[in-house]
Short mmCIF file of C-alpha atoms and ligand atoms in Angstrom, two decimals:
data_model
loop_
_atom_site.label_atom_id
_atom_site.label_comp_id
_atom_site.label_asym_id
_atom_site.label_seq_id
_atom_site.Cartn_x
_atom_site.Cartn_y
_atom_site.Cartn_z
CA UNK O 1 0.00 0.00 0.00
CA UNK O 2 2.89 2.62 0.99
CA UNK O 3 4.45 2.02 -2.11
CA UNK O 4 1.65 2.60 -4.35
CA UNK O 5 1.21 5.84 -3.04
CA UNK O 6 5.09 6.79 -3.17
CA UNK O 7 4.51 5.31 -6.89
CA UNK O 8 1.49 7.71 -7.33
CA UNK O 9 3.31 10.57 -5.56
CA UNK O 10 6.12 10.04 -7.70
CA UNK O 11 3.88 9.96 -10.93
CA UNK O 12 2.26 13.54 -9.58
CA UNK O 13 5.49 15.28 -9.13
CA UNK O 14 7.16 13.73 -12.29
CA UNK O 15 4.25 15.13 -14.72
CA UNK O 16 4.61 18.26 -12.86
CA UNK O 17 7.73 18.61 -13.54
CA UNK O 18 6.95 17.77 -17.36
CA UNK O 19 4.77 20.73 -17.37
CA UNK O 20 6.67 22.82 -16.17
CA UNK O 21 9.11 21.87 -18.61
CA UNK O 22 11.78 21.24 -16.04
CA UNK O 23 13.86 18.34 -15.43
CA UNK O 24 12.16 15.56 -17.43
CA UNK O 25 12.79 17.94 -20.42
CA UNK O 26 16.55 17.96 -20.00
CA UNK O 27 16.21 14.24 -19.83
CA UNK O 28 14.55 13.59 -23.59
CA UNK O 29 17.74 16.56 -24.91
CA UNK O 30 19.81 14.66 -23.58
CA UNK O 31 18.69 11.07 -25.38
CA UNK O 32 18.54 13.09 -28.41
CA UNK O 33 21.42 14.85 -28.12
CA UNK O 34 23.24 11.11 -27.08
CA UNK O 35 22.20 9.81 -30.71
CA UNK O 36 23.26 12.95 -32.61
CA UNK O 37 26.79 12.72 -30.53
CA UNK O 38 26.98 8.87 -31.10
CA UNK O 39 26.56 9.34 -34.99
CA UNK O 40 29.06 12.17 -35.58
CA UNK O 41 31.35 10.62 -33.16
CA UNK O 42 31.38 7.83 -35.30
CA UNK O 43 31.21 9.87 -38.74
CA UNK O 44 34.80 11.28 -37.63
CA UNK O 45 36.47 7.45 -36.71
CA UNK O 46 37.70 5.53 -39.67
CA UNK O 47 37.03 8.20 -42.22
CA UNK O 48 36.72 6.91 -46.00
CA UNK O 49 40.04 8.39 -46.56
CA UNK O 50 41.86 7.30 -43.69
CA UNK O 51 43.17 4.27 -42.22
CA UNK O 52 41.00 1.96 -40.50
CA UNK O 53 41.08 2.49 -36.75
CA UNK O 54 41.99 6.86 -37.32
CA UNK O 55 40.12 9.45 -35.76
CA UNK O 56 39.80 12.78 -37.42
CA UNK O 57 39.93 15.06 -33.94
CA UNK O 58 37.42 16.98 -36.68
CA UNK O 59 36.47 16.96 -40.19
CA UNK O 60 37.40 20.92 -40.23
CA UNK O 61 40.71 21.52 -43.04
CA UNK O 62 40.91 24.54 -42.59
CA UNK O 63 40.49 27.56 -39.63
CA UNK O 64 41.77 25.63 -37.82
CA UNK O 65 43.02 22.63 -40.01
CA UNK O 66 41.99 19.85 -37.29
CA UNK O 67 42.01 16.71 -40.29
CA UNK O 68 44.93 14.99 -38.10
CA UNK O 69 44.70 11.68 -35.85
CA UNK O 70 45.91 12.72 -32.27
CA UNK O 71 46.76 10.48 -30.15
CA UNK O 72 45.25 12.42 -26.96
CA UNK O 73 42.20 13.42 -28.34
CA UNK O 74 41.71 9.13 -30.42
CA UNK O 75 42.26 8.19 -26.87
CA UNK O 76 40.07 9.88 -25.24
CA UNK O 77 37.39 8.97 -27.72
CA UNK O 78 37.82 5.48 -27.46
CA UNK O 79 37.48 5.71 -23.90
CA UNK O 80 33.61 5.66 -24.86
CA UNK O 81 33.73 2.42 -26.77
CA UNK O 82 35.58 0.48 -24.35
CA UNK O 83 33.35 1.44 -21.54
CA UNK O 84 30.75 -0.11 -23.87
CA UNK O 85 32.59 -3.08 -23.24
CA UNK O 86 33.24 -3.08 -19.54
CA UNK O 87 29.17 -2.26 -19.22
CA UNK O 88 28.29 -5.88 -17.82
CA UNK O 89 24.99 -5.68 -19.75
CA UNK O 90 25.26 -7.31 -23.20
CA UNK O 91 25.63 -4.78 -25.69
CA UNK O 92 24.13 -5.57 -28.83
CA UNK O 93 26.95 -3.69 -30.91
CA UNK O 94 29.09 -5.45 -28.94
CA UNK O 95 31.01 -6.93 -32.29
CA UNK O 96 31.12 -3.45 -34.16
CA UNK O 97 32.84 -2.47 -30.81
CA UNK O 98 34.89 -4.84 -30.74
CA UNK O 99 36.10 -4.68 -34.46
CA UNK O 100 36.42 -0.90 -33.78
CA UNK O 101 39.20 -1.17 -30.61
CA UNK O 102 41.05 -3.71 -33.21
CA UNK O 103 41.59 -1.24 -35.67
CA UNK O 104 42.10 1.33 -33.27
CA UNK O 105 45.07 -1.09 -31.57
CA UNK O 106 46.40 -1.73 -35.34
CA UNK O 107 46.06 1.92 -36.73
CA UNK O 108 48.45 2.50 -33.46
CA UNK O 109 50.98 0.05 -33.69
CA UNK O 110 51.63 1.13 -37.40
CA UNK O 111 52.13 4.59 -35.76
CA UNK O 112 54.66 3.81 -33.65
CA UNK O 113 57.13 2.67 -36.03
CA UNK O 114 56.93 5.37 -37.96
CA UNK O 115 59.75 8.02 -37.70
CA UNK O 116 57.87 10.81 -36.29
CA UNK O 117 60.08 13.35 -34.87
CA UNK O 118 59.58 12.77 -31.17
CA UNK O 119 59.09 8.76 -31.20
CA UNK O 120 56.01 7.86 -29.00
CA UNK O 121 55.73 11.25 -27.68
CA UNK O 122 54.51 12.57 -31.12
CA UNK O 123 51.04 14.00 -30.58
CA UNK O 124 49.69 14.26 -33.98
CA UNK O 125 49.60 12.29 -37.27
CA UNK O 126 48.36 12.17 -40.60
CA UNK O 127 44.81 9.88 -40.78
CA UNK O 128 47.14 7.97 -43.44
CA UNK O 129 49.36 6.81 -40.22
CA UNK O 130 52.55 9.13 -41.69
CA UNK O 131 53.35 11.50 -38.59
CA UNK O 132 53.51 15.18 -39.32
CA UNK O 133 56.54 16.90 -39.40
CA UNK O 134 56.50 20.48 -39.37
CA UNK O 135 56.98 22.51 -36.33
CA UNK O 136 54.79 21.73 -33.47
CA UNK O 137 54.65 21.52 -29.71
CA UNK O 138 56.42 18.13 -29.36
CA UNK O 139 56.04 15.80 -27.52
CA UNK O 140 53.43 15.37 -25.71
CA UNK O 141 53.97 12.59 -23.19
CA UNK O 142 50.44 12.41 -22.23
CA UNK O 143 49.28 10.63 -25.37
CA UNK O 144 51.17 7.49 -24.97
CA UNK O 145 49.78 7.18 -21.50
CA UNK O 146 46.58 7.99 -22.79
CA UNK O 147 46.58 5.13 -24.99
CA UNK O 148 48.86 2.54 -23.24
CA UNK O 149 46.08 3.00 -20.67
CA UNK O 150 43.15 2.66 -22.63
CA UNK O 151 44.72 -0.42 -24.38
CA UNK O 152 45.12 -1.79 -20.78
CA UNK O 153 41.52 -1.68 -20.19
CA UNK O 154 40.66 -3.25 -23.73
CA UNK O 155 43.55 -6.17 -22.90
CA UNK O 156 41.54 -6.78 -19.87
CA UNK O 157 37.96 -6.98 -21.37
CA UNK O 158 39.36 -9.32 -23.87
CA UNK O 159 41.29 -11.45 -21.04
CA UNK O 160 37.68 -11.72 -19.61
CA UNK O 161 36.16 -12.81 -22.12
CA UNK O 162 38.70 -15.92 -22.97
CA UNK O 163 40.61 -14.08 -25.55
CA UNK O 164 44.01 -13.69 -23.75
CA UNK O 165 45.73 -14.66 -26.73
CA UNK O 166 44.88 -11.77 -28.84
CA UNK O 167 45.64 -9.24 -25.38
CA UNK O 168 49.51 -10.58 -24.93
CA UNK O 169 50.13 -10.97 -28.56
CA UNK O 170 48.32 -8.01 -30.45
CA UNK O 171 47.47 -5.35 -27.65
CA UNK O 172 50.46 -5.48 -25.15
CA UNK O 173 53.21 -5.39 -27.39
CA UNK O 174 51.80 -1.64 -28.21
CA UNK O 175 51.13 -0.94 -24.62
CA UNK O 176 54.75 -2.24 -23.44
CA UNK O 177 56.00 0.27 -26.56
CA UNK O 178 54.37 3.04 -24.70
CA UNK O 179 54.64 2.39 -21.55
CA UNK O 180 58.93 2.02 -21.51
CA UNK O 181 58.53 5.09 -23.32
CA UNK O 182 56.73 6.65 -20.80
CA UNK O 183 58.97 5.03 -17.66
CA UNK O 184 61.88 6.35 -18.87
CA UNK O 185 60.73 10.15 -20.01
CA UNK O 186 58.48 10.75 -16.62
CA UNK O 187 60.18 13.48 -15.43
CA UNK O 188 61.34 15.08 -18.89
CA UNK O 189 59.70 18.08 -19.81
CA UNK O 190 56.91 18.06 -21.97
CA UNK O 191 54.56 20.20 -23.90
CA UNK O 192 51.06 20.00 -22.57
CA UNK O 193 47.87 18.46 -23.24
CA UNK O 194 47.05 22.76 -24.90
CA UNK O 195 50.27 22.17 -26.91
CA UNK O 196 51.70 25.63 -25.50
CA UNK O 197 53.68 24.66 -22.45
CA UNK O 198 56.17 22.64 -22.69
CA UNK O 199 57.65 22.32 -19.14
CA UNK O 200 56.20 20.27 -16.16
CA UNK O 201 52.56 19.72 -16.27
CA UNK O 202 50.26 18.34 -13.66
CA UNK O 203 47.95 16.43 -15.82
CA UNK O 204 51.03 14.57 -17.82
CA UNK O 205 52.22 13.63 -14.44
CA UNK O 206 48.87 12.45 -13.39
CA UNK O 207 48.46 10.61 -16.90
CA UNK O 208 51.73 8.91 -16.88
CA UNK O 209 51.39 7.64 -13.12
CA UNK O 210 47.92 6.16 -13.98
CA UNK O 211 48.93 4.09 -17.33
CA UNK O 212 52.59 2.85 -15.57
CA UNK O 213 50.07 1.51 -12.65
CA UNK O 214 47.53 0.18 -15.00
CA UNK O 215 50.75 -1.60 -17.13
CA UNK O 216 52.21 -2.73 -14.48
CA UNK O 217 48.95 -4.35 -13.04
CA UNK O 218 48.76 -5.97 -17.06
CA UNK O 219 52.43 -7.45 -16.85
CA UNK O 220 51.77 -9.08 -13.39
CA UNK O 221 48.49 -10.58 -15.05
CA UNK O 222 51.30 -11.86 -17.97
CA UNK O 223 53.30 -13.32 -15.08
CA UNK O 224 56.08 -10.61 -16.11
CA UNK O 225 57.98 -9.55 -12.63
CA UNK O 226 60.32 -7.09 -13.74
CA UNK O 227 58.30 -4.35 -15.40
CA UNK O 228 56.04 -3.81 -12.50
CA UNK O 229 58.72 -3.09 -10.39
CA UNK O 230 60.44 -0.94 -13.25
CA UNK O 231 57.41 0.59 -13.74
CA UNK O 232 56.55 1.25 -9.71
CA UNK O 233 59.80 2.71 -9.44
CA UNK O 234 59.05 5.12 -11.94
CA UNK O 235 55.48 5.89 -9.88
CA UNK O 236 57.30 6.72 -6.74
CA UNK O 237 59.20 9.80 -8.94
CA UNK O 238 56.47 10.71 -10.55
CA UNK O 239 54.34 11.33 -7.35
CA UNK O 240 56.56 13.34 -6.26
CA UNK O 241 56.89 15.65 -9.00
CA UNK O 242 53.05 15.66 -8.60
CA UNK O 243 53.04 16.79 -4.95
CA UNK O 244 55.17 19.44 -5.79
CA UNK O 245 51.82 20.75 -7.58
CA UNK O 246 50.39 21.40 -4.92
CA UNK O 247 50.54 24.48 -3.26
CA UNK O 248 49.04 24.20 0.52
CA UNK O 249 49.23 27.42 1.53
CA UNK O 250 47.00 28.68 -1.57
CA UNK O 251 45.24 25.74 -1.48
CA UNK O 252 45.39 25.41 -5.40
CA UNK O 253 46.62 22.82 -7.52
CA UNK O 254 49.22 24.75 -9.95
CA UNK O 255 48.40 22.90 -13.11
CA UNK O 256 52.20 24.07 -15.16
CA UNK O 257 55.44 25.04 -13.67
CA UNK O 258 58.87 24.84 -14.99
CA UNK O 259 58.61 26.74 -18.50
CA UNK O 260 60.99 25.60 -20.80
CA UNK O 261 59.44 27.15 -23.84
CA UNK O 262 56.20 27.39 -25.99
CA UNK O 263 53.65 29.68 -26.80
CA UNK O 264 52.23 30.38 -23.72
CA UNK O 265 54.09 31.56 -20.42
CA UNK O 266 52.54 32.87 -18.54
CA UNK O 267 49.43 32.19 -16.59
CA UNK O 268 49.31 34.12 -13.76
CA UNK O 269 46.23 32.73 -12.05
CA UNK O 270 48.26 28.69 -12.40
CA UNK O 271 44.34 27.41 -12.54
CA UNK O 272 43.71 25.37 -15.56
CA UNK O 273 40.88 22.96 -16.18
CA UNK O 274 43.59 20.57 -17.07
CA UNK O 275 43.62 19.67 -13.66
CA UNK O 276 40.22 18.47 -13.24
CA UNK O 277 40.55 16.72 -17.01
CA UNK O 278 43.50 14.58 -14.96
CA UNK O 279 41.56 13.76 -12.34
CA UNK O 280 38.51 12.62 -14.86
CA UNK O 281 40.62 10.37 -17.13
CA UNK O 282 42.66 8.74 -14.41
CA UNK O 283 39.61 7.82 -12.42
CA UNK O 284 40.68 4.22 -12.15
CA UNK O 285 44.06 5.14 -10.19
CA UNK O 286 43.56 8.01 -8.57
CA UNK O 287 46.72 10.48 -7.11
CA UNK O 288 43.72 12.32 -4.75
CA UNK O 289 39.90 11.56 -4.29
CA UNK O 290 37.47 13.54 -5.89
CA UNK O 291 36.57 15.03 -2.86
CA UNK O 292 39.91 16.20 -1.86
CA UNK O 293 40.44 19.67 -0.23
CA UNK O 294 42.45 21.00 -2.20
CA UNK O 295 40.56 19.62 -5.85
CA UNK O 296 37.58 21.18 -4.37
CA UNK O 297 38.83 24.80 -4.23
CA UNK O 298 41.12 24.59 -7.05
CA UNK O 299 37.87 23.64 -9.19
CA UNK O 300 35.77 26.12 -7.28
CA UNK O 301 38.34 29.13 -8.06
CA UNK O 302 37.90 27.94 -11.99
CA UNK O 303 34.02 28.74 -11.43
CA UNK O 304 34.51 31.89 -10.32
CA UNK O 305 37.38 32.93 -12.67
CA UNK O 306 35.47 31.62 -15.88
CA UNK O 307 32.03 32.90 -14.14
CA UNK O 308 34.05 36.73 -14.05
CA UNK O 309 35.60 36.90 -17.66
CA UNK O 310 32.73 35.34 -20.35
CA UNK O 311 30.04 37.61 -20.58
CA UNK O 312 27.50 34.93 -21.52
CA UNK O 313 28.31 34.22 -18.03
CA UNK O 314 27.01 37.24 -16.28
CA UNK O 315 23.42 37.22 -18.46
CA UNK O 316 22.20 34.24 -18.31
CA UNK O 317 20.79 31.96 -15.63
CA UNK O 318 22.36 28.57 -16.39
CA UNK O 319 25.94 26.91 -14.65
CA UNK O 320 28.85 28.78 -16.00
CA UNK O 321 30.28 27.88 -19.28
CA UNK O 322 34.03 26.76 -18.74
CA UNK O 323 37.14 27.86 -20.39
CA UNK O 324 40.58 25.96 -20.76
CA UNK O 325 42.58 28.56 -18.31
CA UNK O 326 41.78 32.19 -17.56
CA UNK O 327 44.41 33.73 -19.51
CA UNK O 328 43.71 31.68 -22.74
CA UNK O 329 43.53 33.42 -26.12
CA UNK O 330 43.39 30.78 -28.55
CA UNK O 331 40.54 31.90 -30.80
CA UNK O 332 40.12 35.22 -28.50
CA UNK O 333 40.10 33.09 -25.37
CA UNK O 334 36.50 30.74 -25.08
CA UNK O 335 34.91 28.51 -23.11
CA UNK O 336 35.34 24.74 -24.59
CA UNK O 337 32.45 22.53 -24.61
CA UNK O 338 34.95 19.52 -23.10
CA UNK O 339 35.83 21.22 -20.42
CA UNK O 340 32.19 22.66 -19.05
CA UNK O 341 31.48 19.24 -19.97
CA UNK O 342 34.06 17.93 -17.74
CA UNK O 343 32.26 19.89 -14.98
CA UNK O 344 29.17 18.44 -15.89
CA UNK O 345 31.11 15.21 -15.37
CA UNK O 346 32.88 16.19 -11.89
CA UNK O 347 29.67 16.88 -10.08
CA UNK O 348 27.86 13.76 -11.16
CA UNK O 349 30.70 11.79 -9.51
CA UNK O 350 30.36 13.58 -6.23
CA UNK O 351 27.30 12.77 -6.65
CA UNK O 352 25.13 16.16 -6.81
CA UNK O 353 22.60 15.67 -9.99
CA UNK O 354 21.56 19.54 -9.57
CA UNK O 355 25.28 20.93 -10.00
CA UNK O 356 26.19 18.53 -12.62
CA UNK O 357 22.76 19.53 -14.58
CA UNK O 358 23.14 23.16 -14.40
CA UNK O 359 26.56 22.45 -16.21
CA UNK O 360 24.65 20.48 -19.04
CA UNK O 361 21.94 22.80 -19.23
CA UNK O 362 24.68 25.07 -20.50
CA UNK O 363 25.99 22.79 -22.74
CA UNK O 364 22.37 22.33 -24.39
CA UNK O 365 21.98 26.14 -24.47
CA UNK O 366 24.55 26.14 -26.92
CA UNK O 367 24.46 23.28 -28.74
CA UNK O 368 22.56 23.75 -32.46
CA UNK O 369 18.59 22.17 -33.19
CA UNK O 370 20.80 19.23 -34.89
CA UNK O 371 23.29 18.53 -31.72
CA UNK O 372 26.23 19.33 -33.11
CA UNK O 373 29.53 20.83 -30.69
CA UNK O 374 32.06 22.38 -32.10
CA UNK O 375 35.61 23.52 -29.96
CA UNK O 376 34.70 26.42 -28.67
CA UNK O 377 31.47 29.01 -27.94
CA UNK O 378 32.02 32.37 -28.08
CA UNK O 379 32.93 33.91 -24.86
CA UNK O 380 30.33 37.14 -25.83
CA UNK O 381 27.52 36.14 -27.86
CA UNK O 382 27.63 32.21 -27.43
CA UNK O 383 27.82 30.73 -30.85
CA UNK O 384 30.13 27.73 -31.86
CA UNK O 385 33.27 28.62 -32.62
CA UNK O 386 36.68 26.74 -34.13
CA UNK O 387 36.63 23.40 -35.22
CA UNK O 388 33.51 21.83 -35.99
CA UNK O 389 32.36 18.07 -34.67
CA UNK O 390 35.38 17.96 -32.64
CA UNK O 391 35.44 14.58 -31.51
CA UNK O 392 36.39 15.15 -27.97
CA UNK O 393 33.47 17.38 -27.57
CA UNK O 394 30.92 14.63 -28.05
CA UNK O 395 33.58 12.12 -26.32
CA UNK O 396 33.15 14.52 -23.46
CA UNK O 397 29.15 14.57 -23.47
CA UNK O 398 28.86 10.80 -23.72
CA UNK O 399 31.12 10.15 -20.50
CA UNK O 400 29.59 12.72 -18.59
CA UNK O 401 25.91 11.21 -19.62
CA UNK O 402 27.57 8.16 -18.18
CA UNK O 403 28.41 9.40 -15.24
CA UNK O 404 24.77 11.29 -14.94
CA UNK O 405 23.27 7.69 -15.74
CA UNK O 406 25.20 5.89 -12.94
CA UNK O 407 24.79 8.54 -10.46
CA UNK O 408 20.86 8.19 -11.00
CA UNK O 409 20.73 4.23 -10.86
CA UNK O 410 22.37 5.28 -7.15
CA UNK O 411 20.34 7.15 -6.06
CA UNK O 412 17.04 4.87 -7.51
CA UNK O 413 18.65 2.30 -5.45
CA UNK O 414 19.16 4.36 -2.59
CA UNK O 415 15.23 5.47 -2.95
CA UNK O 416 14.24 1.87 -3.11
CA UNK O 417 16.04 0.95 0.14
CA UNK O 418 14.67 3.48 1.83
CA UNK O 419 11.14 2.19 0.41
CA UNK O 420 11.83 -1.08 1.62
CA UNK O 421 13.23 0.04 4.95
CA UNK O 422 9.90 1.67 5.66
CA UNK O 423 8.01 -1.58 4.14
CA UNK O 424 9.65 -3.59 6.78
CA UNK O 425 9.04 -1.29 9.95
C1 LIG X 1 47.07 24.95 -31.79
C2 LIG X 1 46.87 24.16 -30.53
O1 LIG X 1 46.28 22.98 -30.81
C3 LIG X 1 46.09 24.97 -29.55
O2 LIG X 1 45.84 24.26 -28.38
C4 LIG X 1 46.87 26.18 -29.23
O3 LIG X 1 46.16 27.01 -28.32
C5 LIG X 1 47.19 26.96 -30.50
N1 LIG X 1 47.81 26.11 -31.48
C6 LIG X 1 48.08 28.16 -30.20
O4 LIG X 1 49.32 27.71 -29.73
C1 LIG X 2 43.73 21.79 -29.59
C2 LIG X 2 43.71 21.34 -28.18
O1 LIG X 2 44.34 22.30 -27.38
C3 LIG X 2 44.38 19.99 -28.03
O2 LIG X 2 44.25 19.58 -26.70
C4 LIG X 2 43.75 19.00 -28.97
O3 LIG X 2 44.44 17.79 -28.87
C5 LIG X 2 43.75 19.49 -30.39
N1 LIG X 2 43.19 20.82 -30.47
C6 LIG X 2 42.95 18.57 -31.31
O4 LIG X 2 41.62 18.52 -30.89
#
């Protein structure tokens, strides 16, 4: 009886809330808007004149000229797919998955034996696999760990499902590549994951630490004893160049220090949403919690610098839209739709639905009547800006929509248990 009137109470307030054209309307946006990102995620992977298993980071040639694979931003797209495959539930494109993270894993292993300037710490090639060779910010050490982690988790999802053949003969030989590669420049300065800084970088750091972890975990599983400890050794170092990030008595996490060169220097403020991207795409071997001190107000002095500086942020009524760093001027200096995305994202994992939505409602606000994201939005008068379809932009959505999901099958469970708690009394 008590829970048919919670049911009906529930029904009440939900068509309420449909009226008023409140929550339950973000919710249908945001199954369209998961189709439209699935399909133009996929439009830019494997192009028709590209090697199997490339991602365009966009189809945009020109202003900017973003028709390159890089190895970040491929990464960080197949991130998606594979979490596909981790979902316990059977997918149905569970093959078409499956065939993608193969070509992805071959498309890469041609890559690396190519004789791009900076080895495995090149961060951008051609969609034919040739690596590019004018000047650029180079390397990049974050994209092999980007990848030698992802690769990990694919490696595992195939041990699990009996092929552990086709993990220690086709996916770790690419991951080991990466992963000495990775041991042995820790500490080197690096440009970062902007391509401006090339120096010591927080996020690198926190990239690098999670992928040696997650390899050295893999070459246990392989009965290997010698890399882990290699590769723990390297750890150790690495964590304490991270430390050295953070600055106590401000109680900020300085995202770059160290400037070697590049085209940026200076950032005065040292905030950079870099340092919550770390913290997002290292989730499975975390340096601090999510609800560390020090995260907390490094990610709440973002806020209120990005709030301050894009006027679309002082008119209207939604979560803030969310920059790369204050000082950025990189098409005039605008917020990203990854990284208010990556908000989105933050708040869903601690677990507060109303922050994380204000940060999508944003997104939404922006985004065209057909769902497509672009780069940027402009900081002013809020239309899409740079390159169009940028992969990583819809990456960004789908993970965060993840995150949104799980958070709400949490707190359903947590609203049943409660239910049944008051059943039982
Ligand atoms: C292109 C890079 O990809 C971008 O991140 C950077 O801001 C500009 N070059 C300017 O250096
Ligand atoms: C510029 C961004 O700064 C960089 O992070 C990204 O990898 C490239 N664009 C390609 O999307």
């Amino acid at each position: 009886m008590k829970v048919n009137l919670v049911g009906i109470i529930l029904i009440c307030f939900s068509s309420i809330i449909v009226w008023a054209g409140g929550p339950a309307n973000l919710d249908s946006w945001i199954q369209s808007e998961k189709r439209h990102a699935e399909v133009y995620l996929i439009q830019n992977i494997s192009p028709r004149d590209g090697v199997a298993g490339s991602v365009l980071a966009s189809p945009s040639r020109a202003n900017p000229d973003y028709y390159y694979n890089w190895v970040r931003d491929a990464a960080l797209v197949m991130d998606v797919f594979v979490r596909d495959l981790e979902d316990p539930k059977p997918a149905l494109r569970r093959s078409f998955v499956e065939d993608l993270l193969r070509n992805y894993t071959n498309f890469n292993a041609e890559i690396q034996t190519t004789n791009a300037l900076t080895g495995l710490g090149e961060p951008k090639f051609y969609i034919s696999g040739a690596p590019y060779m004018d000047n650029w910010g180079r390397p990049q050490n974050d994209s092999p760990s980007l990848r030698a982690a992802l690769l990990v988790r694919f490696s595992k999802y195939l041990i699990n499902t009996n092929r552990r053949d086709e993990a220690r003969n086709h996916v770790w030989p690419v991951i080991v590549n990466d992963l000495n590669y990775v041991a042995q420049n820790a500490l080197q300065p690096s440009f970062d994951l902007w391509e401006e800084f090339k120096g010591d970088n927080y996020f690198t750091l926190l990239t690098e630490r999670a992928a040696l972890l997650a390899g050295a975990d893999l070459a246990a599983e392989f009965g290997d004893n010698n890399l882990p400890v290699y590769f723990r050794t390297q750890v150790a170092k690495i964590e304490q160049g991270l430390d050295r990030h953070l600055n106590r008595k401000k109680n900020q996490i300085i995202e770059n220090q160290s400037y070697e060169t590049g085209t940026v220097e200076n950032k005065s403020s040292g905030l950079d949403t870099a340092t919550l991207l770390g913290q997002i795409h290292t989730e499975n071997y975390p340096y601090i919690s999510d609800t560390e001190p020090i995260l907390q107000s490094t990610v709440r002095s973002l806020t209120t610098s990005f709030q301050n500086i894009y006027s679309i942020n002082l008119k209207l009524d939604l979560g803030p839209a969310i920059g790369r760093y204050p000082e950025d001027s990189y098409y005039g200096g605008n917020p990203w739709f990854l990284t208010t995305l990556a908000f989105a994202e933050y708040y869903y994992r601690l677990g507060n639905l109303n922050e994380g939505d204000r940060y999508l409602d944003r997104v939404r606000y922006h985004v065209d009547e057909r769902g497509h994201m672009s780069e940027q939005m402009d900081r002013s008068n809020g239309f899409m800006l740079s390159a169009v379809d940028l992969s990583w932009s819809y990456a960004a959505f789908l993970t965060a929509i993840a995150a949104r999901t799980n958070l709400k099958a949490d707190l359903n469970s947590q609203i049943n248990s409660h239910i049944a708690k008051g059943h039982a009394q």
